[in-house]
Amino acid sequence: MAIAVKQKPVKKVVLAYSGGLDTSVILKWLIENYNCEVITMTADLGQGDDLSGVDEKARKTGASKAYVEDLKEEFARDFIFPMMRSGVVYEGRYLLGTSIARPLITKRLVEIARAEGADALAHGATGKGNDQVRFELSAAALAPDLRVIAPWREWDLMSRTALNFFAEQHGIPITKGAKHYSMDRNMLHCSFEGGELEDPWEEPLEMSHIMAVPVEKAPDQPEYITLTFEHGDPVALNDEELSPAQMILRLNEIAGRHGIGRVDMVENRFVGMKSHGVYETPGGTVIHVAHQDLEGITLDRMTMRVRDMMMPAYADAVYNGFWYSPEREAMQAFIDKSQERVSGKVHLKLYKGMAWPVGRESKNTLYCADLATFEECVTYDHRDASGFIKLNSLRIKGYKKIR
């Protein structure tokens, strides 16, 4: 017979707090059910929300302290850019916009917990999604001694109606307008789930366009831009140097007005179910396309092949919440080494939902026009190919002979 392990009482909790219905209810619920002090942390990740007053709302709901943290530059520099250096895409289409935010949010929760002497963290992720795993695996890596409370796996408030009733009963101010979608947004992307998207056959409504206009409303004339990269990171747009966060936000504006970066897909969640969602990643899509193109002239063929072989594992590490795992850190070391030569410029054409590279240059280019030309070439002897082909055919001849 299993013996239940009695946990120590919780005295102080740091809660990941957005100020929305769910986390506002969780704040009050924690105070009532754990009889503890609650400190909130709201992360500004460039999501575009007006966060003024969110700290005051938290304190009115019962928080002893309310942190509002500007994490935009750290997010772009230390999380988005290292991930995008890898060229990673989950299941061929998703640029991992939600996934990459969770390890940073958890990192800041832990830092505040240490500074405040808290003994637990709390989050508002449901028991169905990936985010609960991402938060808690990150917490296990950074602060295994801290308890993590996941109210959605404990309480009986299992519907929006129940949450609204709890809020009204406890005097928690709530927004009257019902949200059509479950949304998550940061500077890299915006995700949409729920509503008509619960039927994979249904086309997303126009209201699911926030960061990128519908392609039908994109300009009828293309726009050309130039991105400059250093060691795999974009550092200048049209020769204007920008910080990592500035780069992403500026590209969001430009690519968004051309309807670039929308993906409608059914993906495999880590917890085992399939999920239909729409993702908008305008600036990130342009960076991804340009970076991939620049690698074409700067990255050695076998280095690229080894990197591509590890991409499914790297994507899984980010998507499944293993950002702080030894395998992700080891893969990152290889990726960063591979990017030492990925510096140069890419010229892009933006038009009607697409970004096309139309030119690229680098002082580290491996492209040799003299070798590639169809004109006469003094550095290449066509006869050398005969021996190359003959040697490569040996194993094929042997295989066919013994069949």
Coordinates of C-alpha atoms in Angstrom, one line a residue:
M1 CA 0.0 0.0 0.0
A2 CA 1.3 3.4 -1.0
I3 CA 2.1 5.8 1.9
A4 CA 1.2 9.4 1.3
V5 CA 4.1 11.8 1.9
K6 CA 3.0 14.8 4.0
Q7 CA 4.3 18.0 2.5
K8 CA 5.4 20.9 4.7
P9 CA 3.0 23.9 4.9
V10 CA 3.7 26.6 2.3
K11 CA 4.4 30.0 3.8
K12 CA 5.3 32.2 0.7
V13 CA 4.5 31.6 -3.0
V14 CA 5.7 33.4 -6.1
L15 CA 3.0 33.3 -8.7
A16 CA 3.4 33.8 -12.5
Y17 CA 0.7 36.4 -12.9
S18 CA -0.9 37.9 -16.0
G19 CA -3.7 39.8 -14.4
G20 CA -6.3 37.9 -16.4
L21 CA -9.2 35.8 -15.0
D22 CA -7.3 32.6 -14.4
T23 CA -4.3 33.9 -12.5
S24 CA -6.4 36.5 -10.6
V25 CA -8.5 33.6 -9.3
I26 CA -5.4 31.5 -8.6
L27 CA -4.0 34.4 -6.5
K28 CA -7.0 34.5 -4.2
W29 CA -7.4 30.7 -4.2
L30 CA -3.8 30.2 -3.0
I31 CA -4.3 32.6 -0.2
E32 CA -7.5 30.9 0.9
N33 CA -6.4 27.3 0.4
Y34 CA -2.8 27.4 1.5
N35 CA -3.1 30.2 4.0
C36 CA 0.1 31.7 2.6
E37 CA 1.6 34.9 1.5
V38 CA 1.6 35.3 -2.3
I39 CA 4.0 37.5 -4.4
T40 CA 3.2 38.0 -8.1
M41 CA 5.5 38.3 -11.0
T42 CA 4.3 39.6 -14.4
A43 CA 6.7 39.3 -17.3
D44 CA 6.9 41.9 -20.0
L45 CA 8.0 39.8 -23.0
G46 CA 7.0 42.3 -25.6
Q47 CA 3.4 41.0 -25.8
G48 CA 2.1 44.4 -26.4
D49 CA -0.3 44.4 -23.4
D50 CA -0.7 47.5 -21.3
L51 CA 0.7 46.3 -18.0
S52 CA 0.1 49.6 -16.1
G53 CA -2.1 48.8 -13.1
V54 CA -1.4 45.1 -13.1
D55 CA 0.6 45.4 -10.0
E56 CA -2.1 47.4 -8.3
K57 CA -4.7 44.8 -9.3
A58 CA -2.5 42.0 -7.8
R59 CA -2.2 43.8 -4.5
K60 CA -5.9 44.5 -4.3
T61 CA -6.6 40.8 -4.9
G62 CA -4.3 40.0 -2.0
A63 CA -0.7 39.9 -3.2
S64 CA 1.8 41.1 -0.6
K65 CA 4.1 42.3 -3.4
A66 CA 3.8 42.6 -7.2
Y67 CA 6.7 42.5 -9.5
V68 CA 6.4 43.7 -13.1
E69 CA 9.5 42.7 -15.0
D70 CA 10.8 44.1 -18.3
L71 CA 12.5 41.0 -19.8
K72 CA 12.3 41.9 -23.4
E73 CA 16.0 42.2 -24.1
E74 CA 17.0 39.2 -22.1
F75 CA 14.3 37.2 -23.8
A76 CA 15.5 38.1 -27.3
R77 CA 19.2 37.9 -26.5
D78 CA 19.5 34.8 -24.3
F79 CA 16.6 32.7 -25.4
I80 CA 15.1 33.6 -28.8
F81 CA 18.4 34.2 -30.6
P82 CA 20.2 31.1 -29.4
M83 CA 17.2 29.0 -30.4
M84 CA 17.0 30.7 -33.9
R85 CA 20.7 30.2 -34.4
S86 CA 19.9 26.5 -34.6
G87 CA 17.4 26.9 -37.4
V88 CA 15.0 24.8 -35.4
V89 CA 11.3 24.2 -36.4
Y90 CA 9.0 21.8 -34.5
E91 CA 7.2 19.3 -36.7
G92 CA 8.3 21.1 -39.8
R93 CA 6.3 24.3 -39.2
Y94 CA 6.2 25.7 -35.7
L95 CA 8.9 28.2 -34.7
L96 CA 8.5 27.5 -30.9
G97 CA 7.2 30.9 -29.9
T98 CA 5.3 29.9 -26.8
S99 CA 7.8 27.2 -25.7
I100 CA 10.8 29.4 -25.6
A101 CA 9.2 31.9 -23.2
R102 CA 8.6 29.4 -20.3
P103 CA 12.2 28.8 -19.2
L104 CA 12.8 32.6 -18.9
I105 CA 9.6 33.2 -16.9
T106 CA 10.5 30.3 -14.6
K107 CA 14.1 31.7 -14.2
R108 CA 12.7 35.0 -13.0
L109 CA 10.2 33.3 -10.7
V110 CA 13.1 31.4 -9.1
E111 CA 15.2 34.6 -8.8
I112 CA 12.4 36.4 -7.0
A113 CA 11.7 33.4 -4.8
R114 CA 15.3 33.4 -3.7
A115 CA 15.3 37.1 -3.0
E116 CA 12.0 37.0 -1.1
G117 CA 12.7 33.8 0.8
A118 CA 9.7 32.0 -0.8
D119 CA 9.3 28.2 -0.5
A120 CA 7.1 27.6 -3.5
L121 CA 6.2 28.7 -7.1
A122 CA 2.8 28.6 -8.7
H123 CA 1.6 28.8 -12.3
G124 CA -1.7 29.0 -14.2
A125 CA -1.1 26.3 -16.8
T126 CA -3.8 23.7 -17.1
G127 CA -3.4 19.9 -16.7
K128 CA -4.0 19.4 -20.5
G129 CA -1.3 21.5 -22.0
N130 CA 2.5 21.6 -22.5
D131 CA 3.1 24.7 -20.4
Q132 CA 2.7 22.9 -17.0
V133 CA 5.6 20.6 -18.1
R134 CA 7.8 23.4 -19.3
F135 CA 7.4 25.4 -16.1
E136 CA 7.9 22.5 -13.8
L137 CA 10.9 20.9 -15.6
S138 CA 12.5 24.4 -15.7
A139 CA 11.9 24.8 -12.0
A140 CA 13.3 21.3 -11.3
A141 CA 16.5 22.3 -13.0
L142 CA 16.9 25.7 -11.4
A143 CA 15.4 25.2 -7.9
P144 CA 14.7 21.5 -7.1
D145 CA 14.1 22.5 -3.5
L146 CA 11.1 24.8 -4.3
R147 CA 7.7 23.3 -4.4
V148 CA 5.6 24.0 -7.5
I149 CA 1.8 24.4 -7.1
A150 CA -0.4 23.8 -10.1
P151 CA -4.0 24.8 -9.1
W152 CA -5.6 23.4 -12.2
R153 CA -4.5 20.0 -11.0
E154 CA -5.9 20.5 -7.5
W155 CA -9.1 22.7 -7.5
D156 CA -12.6 21.9 -8.6
L157 CA -13.0 25.1 -10.7
M158 CA -13.1 23.3 -14.0
S159 CA -14.9 25.8 -16.2
R160 CA -14.9 29.4 -17.2
T161 CA -18.3 29.8 -15.6
A162 CA -16.9 28.5 -12.3
L163 CA -13.9 30.9 -12.5
N164 CA -16.2 33.8 -13.1
F165 CA -18.4 32.9 -10.2
F166 CA -15.4 32.6 -7.9
A167 CA -14.2 36.0 -9.1
E168 CA -17.6 37.6 -8.5
Q169 CA -17.9 36.0 -5.0
H170 CA -14.5 37.4 -4.0
G171 CA -14.8 40.8 -5.5
I172 CA -12.1 40.2 -8.1
P173 CA -12.5 42.7 -11.0
I174 CA -12.9 40.8 -14.3
T175 CA -13.1 41.9 -18.0
K176 CA -16.7 41.6 -19.2
G177 CA -15.8 40.8 -22.8
A178 CA -15.5 37.1 -23.5
K179 CA -12.4 35.9 -25.2
H180 CA -13.1 33.9 -28.4
Y181 CA -9.7 32.2 -28.3
S182 CA -7.2 31.0 -25.8
M183 CA -4.2 33.1 -26.7
D184 CA -0.6 33.4 -25.7
R185 CA 1.5 36.3 -27.1
N186 CA 5.1 37.5 -26.7
M187 CA 7.4 39.5 -29.0
L188 CA 8.2 36.4 -31.1
H189 CA 4.7 35.2 -31.8
C190 CA 1.0 34.9 -30.9
S191 CA -0.8 31.5 -30.7
F192 CA -4.6 30.9 -31.0
E193 CA -6.5 27.9 -29.8
G194 CA -10.2 27.2 -29.1
G195 CA -13.2 28.6 -30.8
E196 CA -13.7 27.4 -34.3
L197 CA -10.1 26.0 -34.2
E198 CA -11.4 23.0 -32.1
D199 CA -12.7 21.7 -35.5
P200 CA -9.6 21.1 -37.7
W201 CA -11.7 21.5 -40.8
E202 CA -12.8 25.1 -40.0
E203 CA -11.0 28.0 -41.5
P204 CA -9.7 30.4 -38.8
L205 CA -11.7 33.6 -38.5
E206 CA -10.2 37.0 -39.4
M207 CA -10.2 37.9 -35.7
S208 CA -7.3 35.5 -35.4
H209 CA -5.1 38.0 -37.2
I210 CA -3.3 40.2 -34.7
M211 CA 0.4 40.3 -35.6
A212 CA 0.0 39.7 -39.4
V213 CA -2.7 41.0 -41.7
P214 CA -4.8 38.6 -43.8
V215 CA -2.8 38.1 -47.0
E216 CA -5.7 39.5 -49.0
K217 CA -5.1 42.8 -47.2
A218 CA -1.3 42.9 -47.7
P219 CA 0.1 45.5 -50.0
D220 CA 0.0 44.9 -53.7
Q221 CA 3.7 46.0 -54.0
P222 CA 6.6 44.1 -52.6
E223 CA 9.0 45.5 -50.1
Y224 CA 12.7 44.9 -50.0
I225 CA 14.8 44.7 -46.9
T226 CA 18.4 43.7 -46.0
L227 CA 19.4 41.8 -42.8
T228 CA 22.9 41.7 -41.6
F229 CA 24.0 38.8 -39.5
E230 CA 27.0 38.2 -37.2
H231 CA 27.7 34.7 -36.0
G232 CA 24.2 33.6 -36.8
D233 CA 22.4 36.5 -35.1
P234 CA 20.7 39.4 -37.0
V235 CA 22.3 42.7 -35.9
A236 CA 21.2 45.3 -38.5
L237 CA 18.2 46.0 -40.6
N238 CA 18.8 48.0 -43.7
D239 CA 22.2 48.8 -42.2
E240 CA 20.7 50.2 -39.0
E241 CA 22.1 48.4 -36.0
L242 CA 19.4 47.2 -33.6
S243 CA 19.3 45.4 -30.3
P244 CA 17.9 41.9 -30.3
A245 CA 14.5 43.0 -29.0
Q246 CA 14.4 46.0 -31.3
M247 CA 15.2 43.8 -34.2
I248 CA 12.3 41.4 -33.6
L249 CA 9.8 44.1 -32.8
R250 CA 10.8 46.1 -36.0
L251 CA 10.6 43.1 -38.2
N252 CA 7.2 42.2 -36.7
E253 CA 5.9 45.5 -38.0
I254 CA 7.3 45.1 -41.4
A255 CA 6.6 41.5 -42.0
G256 CA 3.2 41.7 -40.3
R257 CA 1.9 44.3 -42.7
H258 CA 2.7 41.8 -45.5
G259 CA 0.8 39.0 -43.9
I260 CA 4.0 36.9 -43.3
G261 CA 4.4 34.3 -40.7
R262 CA 1.0 32.6 -40.2
V263 CA 0.8 28.8 -39.7
D264 CA -2.4 26.8 -39.3
M265 CA -1.4 23.3 -38.1
V266 CA -2.3 20.3 -36.0
E267 CA 0.6 19.4 -33.7
N268 CA 1.5 16.7 -31.2
R269 CA 1.5 17.9 -27.7
F270 CA 4.1 16.4 -25.3
V271 CA 1.3 15.3 -23.0
G272 CA 0.0 13.0 -25.7
M273 CA -2.9 14.7 -27.5
K274 CA -3.1 16.5 -30.8
S275 CA -3.9 20.2 -30.9
H276 CA -5.1 22.5 -33.6
G277 CA -3.8 26.0 -33.5
V278 CA -2.8 29.1 -35.5
Y279 CA 0.6 30.7 -34.9
E280 CA 1.7 34.2 -36.0
T281 CA 5.5 34.7 -36.1
P282 CA 6.1 37.5 -38.6
G283 CA 9.5 38.8 -37.6
G284 CA 10.8 35.4 -36.6
T285 CA 9.8 33.9 -39.9
V286 CA 11.9 36.6 -41.8
I287 CA 14.9 35.9 -39.5
H288 CA 14.5 32.2 -40.0
V289 CA 14.3 32.4 -43.8
A290 CA 17.2 34.8 -44.1
H291 CA 19.4 32.9 -41.7
Q292 CA 18.8 29.6 -43.5
D293 CA 19.7 31.3 -46.8
L294 CA 22.9 32.8 -45.4
E295 CA 24.0 29.4 -44.1
G296 CA 23.8 28.2 -47.8
I297 CA 27.0 30.1 -48.6
T298 CA 28.7 30.1 -45.2
L299 CA 28.1 26.7 -43.6
D300 CA 30.1 23.6 -44.6
R301 CA 28.0 20.8 -46.0
M302 CA 28.8 18.2 -43.4
T303 CA 28.5 20.6 -40.5
M304 CA 25.0 21.5 -41.8
R305 CA 24.1 17.8 -42.1
V306 CA 25.1 17.0 -38.6
R307 CA 23.2 20.1 -37.3
D308 CA 20.1 19.0 -39.3
M309 CA 20.3 15.5 -37.8
M310 CA 20.1 16.9 -34.3
M311 CA 17.3 19.3 -35.1
P312 CA 14.4 17.0 -34.1
A313 CA 16.1 16.4 -30.7
Y314 CA 16.7 20.1 -30.3
A315 CA 13.1 20.9 -31.2
D316 CA 11.8 18.4 -28.7
A317 CA 14.0 19.8 -26.0
V318 CA 12.6 23.3 -26.5
Y319 CA 9.0 22.2 -27.1
N320 CA 8.9 19.6 -24.2
G321 CA 10.4 21.9 -21.6
F322 CA 14.0 20.6 -21.5
W323 CA 15.7 24.0 -22.1
Y324 CA 17.9 23.5 -19.1
S325 CA 18.8 19.9 -19.9
P326 CA 22.3 18.7 -20.5
E327 CA 21.4 17.5 -24.0
R328 CA 20.1 20.9 -25.1
E329 CA 23.1 22.7 -23.6
A330 CA 25.4 20.2 -25.5
M331 CA 23.6 20.7 -28.7
Q332 CA 23.7 24.5 -28.2
A333 CA 27.5 24.3 -27.9
F334 CA 27.7 22.5 -31.3
I335 CA 25.3 25.0 -32.8
D336 CA 27.1 28.1 -31.6
K337 CA 30.4 26.6 -32.9
S338 CA 28.8 26.1 -36.3
Q339 CA 27.6 29.7 -36.4
E340 CA 31.1 31.3 -36.1
R341 CA 31.2 31.8 -39.9
V342 CA 27.6 32.7 -40.4
S343 CA 28.1 36.4 -40.9
G344 CA 27.0 38.5 -43.9
K345 CA 23.9 40.1 -45.5
V346 CA 20.7 38.7 -47.0
H347 CA 18.5 40.8 -49.3
L348 CA 14.8 39.8 -49.1
K349 CA 11.6 40.4 -51.0
L350 CA 8.5 40.6 -48.8
Y351 CA 5.2 40.1 -50.6
K352 CA 1.7 38.6 -49.9
G353 CA 2.6 36.4 -47.0
M354 CA 6.0 35.3 -48.2
A355 CA 9.6 36.3 -47.7
W356 CA 12.0 35.4 -50.5
P357 CA 15.8 35.8 -50.3
V358 CA 16.9 37.4 -53.5
G359 CA 20.6 38.1 -52.7
R360 CA 23.2 37.1 -50.2
E361 CA 26.9 38.0 -49.5
S362 CA 29.5 37.2 -46.9
K363 CA 33.2 37.6 -46.3
N364 CA 33.1 34.0 -45.2
T365 CA 31.4 32.7 -48.3
L366 CA 32.2 29.1 -49.4
Y367 CA 30.7 29.8 -52.8
C368 CA 33.3 30.0 -55.6
A369 CA 32.0 31.5 -58.8
D370 CA 35.1 30.2 -60.7
L371 CA 34.2 26.6 -59.7
A372 CA 30.5 26.9 -60.2
T373 CA 30.6 28.7 -63.6
F374 CA 29.3 27.0 -66.8
E375 CA 32.0 28.9 -68.7
E376 CA 35.5 27.8 -69.0
C377 CA 37.2 27.1 -65.7
V378 CA 41.0 26.7 -65.2
T379 CA 40.8 25.5 -61.6
Y380 CA 38.6 22.4 -62.3
D381 CA 39.3 19.5 -64.6
H382 CA 36.1 17.7 -65.7
R383 CA 38.1 14.5 -66.1
D384 CA 38.6 14.3 -62.3
A385 CA 34.9 13.3 -61.9
S386 CA 35.5 10.0 -63.6
G387 CA 37.5 8.5 -60.8
F388 CA 35.1 10.0 -58.2
I389 CA 32.1 8.4 -59.8
K390 CA 33.9 5.1 -60.3
L391 CA 34.8 4.8 -56.6
N392 CA 31.3 5.8 -55.5
S393 CA 29.8 3.2 -57.7
L394 CA 31.8 0.3 -56.1
R395 CA 29.3 -0.4 -53.3
I396 CA 26.3 -0.1 -55.6
K397 CA 27.8 -2.6 -58.0
G398 CA 28.6 -5.0 -55.2
Y399 CA 25.1 -4.7 -53.7
K400 CA 23.4 -5.4 -57.0
K401 CA 25.7 -8.3 -57.7
I402 CA 24.8 -10.2 -54.5
R403 CA 21.0 -9.6 -54.7

